[in-house]
CSV table of C-alpha atoms in Angstrom, one decimal:
chain,number,residue,atom,x,y,z
A,57,UNK,CA,66.7,63.3,21.3
A,58,UNK,CA,68.3,62.1,24.5
A,59,UNK,CA,68.1,58.6,26.0
A,60,UNK,CA,66.2,58.3,29.2
A,61,UNK,CA,67.2,55.8,31.9
A,62,UNK,CA,64.5,53.3,30.9
A,63,UNK,CA,65.9,52.9,27.3
A,64,UNK,CA,68.9,50.6,27.3
A,65,UNK,CA,72.0,51.8,25.6
A,66,UNK,CA,72.9,50.0,22.4
A,67,UNK,CA,75.4,47.2,23.0
A,68,UNK,CA,78.6,46.8,21.1
A,69,UNK,CA,77.2,43.9,19.1
A,70,UNK,CA,74.1,45.8,17.9
A,71,UNK,CA,74.2,48.0,14.8
A,72,UNK,CA,73.7,51.6,15.7
A,73,UNK,CA,73.3,53.0,12.3
A,74,UNK,CA,72.9,51.9,8.7
A,75,UNK,CA,76.6,52.4,8.2
A,76,UNK,CA,77.5,50.1,11.0
A,77,UNK,CA,79.5,47.0,10.0
A,78,UNK,CA,77.5,43.8,9.3
A,79,UNK,CA,77.3,41.4,12.3
A,80,UNK,CA,79.5,38.3,12.2
A,81,UNK,CA,78.6,35.0,10.6
A,82,UNK,CA,75.3,33.4,11.7
A,83,UNK,CA,75.3,30.5,14.1
A,84,UNK,CA,74.5,27.4,12.1
A,85,UNK,CA,72.7,25.6,14.9
A,86,UNK,CA,70.4,28.4,15.8
A,87,UNK,CA,67.2,29.5,14.0
A,88,UNK,CA,66.2,33.2,13.5
A,89,UNK,CA,64.7,33.3,17.0
A,90,UNK,CA,67.9,31.9,18.6
A,91,UNK,CA,66.5,28.4,19.2
A,92,UNK,CA,68.7,25.3,18.8
A,93,UNK,CA,68.1,23.4,15.5
A,94,UNK,CA,69.8,20.6,13.6
A,95,UNK,CA,71.5,21.9,10.5
A,96,UNK,CA,69.7,20.6,7.4
A,97,UNK,CA,72.2,18.6,5.3
A,98,UNK,CA,69.6,17.1,2.9
A,99,UNK,CA,71.0,18.8,-0.2
A,100,UNK,CA,74.6,17.9,0.5
A,101,UNK,CA,76.1,15.1,-1.5
A,102,UNK,CA,77.4,12.1,0.4
A,103,UNK,CA,81.2,11.9,0.3
A,104,UNK,CA,83.8,9.6,1.9
A,105,UNK,CA,85.0,11.1,5.2
A,106,UNK,CA,87.1,10.0,8.2
A,107,UNK,CA,88.2,11.4,11.5
A,108,UNK,CA,90.8,10.2,14.0
A,109,UNK,CA,90.8,11.2,17.7
A,110,UNK,CA,93.1,10.4,20.5
A,111,UNK,CA,93.1,10.5,24.3
A,112,UNK,CA,95.0,9.2,27.3
A,113,UNK,CA,94.1,7.4,30.5
A,114,UNK,CA,96.7,8.2,33.2
A,115,UNK,CA,97.1,5.4,35.6
A,116,UNK,CA,99.3,4.7,38.7
A,117,UNK,CA,102.3,2.4,38.2
A,118,UNK,CA,100.6,-0.5,40.0
A,119,UNK,CA,97.6,-0.2,37.6
A,120,UNK,CA,99.9,-0.2,34.6
A,121,UNK,CA,101.6,-3.3,36.0
A,122,UNK,CA,98.2,-5.1,36.5
A,123,UNK,CA,97.2,-4.1,32.9
A,124,UNK,CA,100.5,-5.5,31.5
A,125,UNK,CA,100.1,-8.7,33.5
A,126,UNK,CA,96.5,-9.2,32.6
A,127,UNK,CA,95.8,-9.1,36.4
A,128,UNK,CA,92.9,-6.5,36.5
A,129,UNK,CA,90.2,-8.2,38.6
A,130,UNK,CA,87.4,-7.1,36.2
A,131,UNK,CA,89.0,-8.9,33.2
A,132,UNK,CA,90.4,-7.9,29.8
A,133,UNK,CA,90.4,-4.1,30.0
A,134,UNK,CA,91.6,-3.3,26.5
A,135,UNK,CA,89.0,-5.7,24.9
A,136,UNK,CA,86.1,-4.2,26.9
A,137,UNK,CA,87.3,-0.6,26.1
A,138,UNK,CA,87.7,-1.4,22.4
A,139,UNK,CA,84.1,-2.7,22.1
A,140,UNK,CA,82.8,0.2,24.2
A,141,UNK,CA,84.4,2.7,21.9
A,142,UNK,CA,83.1,1.1,18.7
A,143,UNK,CA,79.6,0.9,20.2
A,144,UNK,CA,79.8,4.5,21.3
A,145,UNK,CA,80.7,5.8,17.9
A,146,UNK,CA,77.5,4.2,16.5
A,147,UNK,CA,75.4,5.9,19.3
A,148,UNK,CA,76.8,9.4,19.1
A,149,UNK,CA,73.5,11.1,18.1
A,150,UNK,CA,71.8,9.6,21.2
A,151,UNK,CA,74.3,11.5,23.3
A,152,UNK,CA,74.8,14.8,21.4
A,153,UNK,CA,71.4,16.2,20.5
A,154,UNK,CA,72.4,18.2,17.4
A,155,UNK,CA,74.6,15.4,15.9
A,156,UNK,CA,73.2,13.9,12.7
A,157,UNK,CA,72.3,10.2,12.5
A,158,UNK,CA,74.8,9.0,9.9
A,159,UNK,CA,76.0,5.7,8.8
A,160,UNK,CA,79.2,4.7,10.7
A,161,UNK,CA,80.7,2.5,8.0
A,162,UNK,CA,83.9,1.8,9.9
A,163,UNK,CA,85.2,2.2,13.4
A,164,UNK,CA,88.6,1.1,14.8
A,165,UNK,CA,89.6,1.7,18.4
A,166,UNK,CA,93.3,1.0,19.3
A,167,UNK,CA,94.6,1.0,22.8
A,168,UNK,CA,98.2,0.7,24.0
A,169,UNK,CA,99.7,0.4,27.5
A,170,UNK,CA,102.7,2.6,28.3
A,171,UNK,CA,104.5,3.4,31.5
A,172,UNK,CA,102.0,6.2,32.4
A,173,UNK,CA,98.7,4.6,31.4
A,174,UNK,CA,96.7,3.7,28.3
A,175,UNK,CA,96.7,5.6,25.0
A,176,UNK,CA,93.5,5.5,23.0
A,177,UNK,CA,93.0,6.2,19.3
A,178,UNK,CA,89.8,5.9,17.3
A,179,UNK,CA,89.3,6.3,13.6
A,180,UNK,CA,85.7,6.4,12.2
A,181,UNK,CA,84.8,6.3,8.5
A,182,UNK,CA,81.6,7.1,6.6
A,183,UNK,CA,80.3,7.9,3.2
A,184,UNK,CA,77.7,10.5,4.2
A,185,UNK,CA,76.6,14.1,4.2
A,186,UNK,CA,78.5,15.2,7.3
A,187,UNK,CA,81.7,14.4,9.1
A,188,UNK,CA,82.5,11.9,11.8
A,189,UNK,CA,84.6,14.0,14.2
A,190,UNK,CA,82.0,13.7,17.0
A,191,UNK,CA,81.8,9.9,16.5
A,192,UNK,CA,85.6,9.7,16.8
A,193,UNK,CA,85.7,11.8,19.9
A,194,UNK,CA,82.8,9.9,21.4
A,195,UNK,CA,84.6,6.6,20.7
A,196,UNK,CA,87.8,7.7,22.4
A,197,UNK,CA,85.9,9.2,25.4
A,198,UNK,CA,83.8,6.1,26.0
A,199,UNK,CA,86.8,3.7,25.5
A,200,UNK,CA,88.7,5.8,28.1
A,201,UNK,CA,85.7,5.7,30.4
A,202,UNK,CA,85.6,2.0,30.1
A,203,UNK,CA,89.3,1.8,31.1
A,204,UNK,CA,88.6,3.9,34.1
A,205,UNK,CA,85.6,1.8,35.0
A,206,UNK,CA,87.6,-1.4,34.8
A,207,UNK,CA,90.5,-0.1,36.9
A,208,UNK,CA,88.8,2.2,39.4
A,209,UNK,CA,88.9,-0.5,42.1
A,210,UNK,CA,92.7,-0.5,41.9
A,211,UNK,CA,93.1,3.3,41.7
A,212,UNK,CA,90.4,5.9,42.1
A,213,UNK,CA,92.7,8.7,40.9
A,214,UNK,CA,92.9,7.3,37.3
A,215,UNK,CA,92.1,10.2,35.0
A,216,UNK,CA,91.3,10.9,31.3
A,217,UNK,CA,93.4,13.5,29.5
A,218,UNK,CA,93.9,15.2,26.1
A,219,UNK,CA,90.9,13.9,24.2
A,220,UNK,CA,91.2,15.6,20.8
A,221,UNK,CA,90.7,15.3,17.1
A,222,UNK,CA,94.1,14.7,15.4
A,223,UNK,CA,93.0,14.4,11.8
A,224,UNK,CA,90.0,14.4,9.4
A,225,UNK,CA,89.5,13.8,5.7
A,226,UNK,CA,86.8,14.6,3.2
A,227,UNK,CA,84.0,17.1,3.3
A,228,UNK,CA,83.8,20.7,2.2
A,229,UNK,CA,86.7,21.8,4.4
A,230,UNK,CA,89.0,19.0,3.1
A,231,UNK,CA,91.7,17.2,4.9
A,232,UNK,CA,93.2,18.4,8.2
A,233,UNK,CA,95.9,17.2,10.6
A,234,UNK,CA,96.5,18.7,14.0
A,235,UNK,CA,99.9,20.4,14.0
A,236,UNK,CA,102.5,18.6,16.0
A,237,UNK,CA,100.7,15.2,16.0
A,238,UNK,CA,102.8,12.2,15.4
A,239,UNK,CA,102.1,8.5,14.9
A,240,UNK,CA,102.7,8.1,18.6
A,241,UNK,CA,99.4,7.6,20.5
A,242,UNK,CA,100.6,9.6,23.5
A,243,UNK,CA,99.7,13.3,23.8
């Protein structure tokens, strides 16, 4: 039998015969019809987990000087950014539609000023059924956004860079540290 022009050719991802290789792993956040769904973690046992994320806010030299001198017109930039990051960690499921609502049992956001800007690090901890990587990333991202908001009147070119997970502990996949990361907050 030949294929006519109205019948589409099989794609590389569709099996063409019973002996074709099995398709790759299923997407965990899609149902059988391909619709988004939240993964059911009901049967997982709660375990202690943590995640640490880092990022960097690049600032012009005059902004760094104002940060060091406590002379930013909007006030204490690092204090506002620290609180914004902690608050953001707790509100992650409101921002990411498939993130689970979990207990954020601990959140620390540390910021340090260096010659090129502000380094941001957040560590989030829980004893729950799923990890806190998204909460740590959200904390760093929002803390960095708060820095930008506080200094944008001094320099509109301030930018956020290198937001990433640097370590996680607990859960089924165990502990992990990003290769090449050091204790230094800078990327």
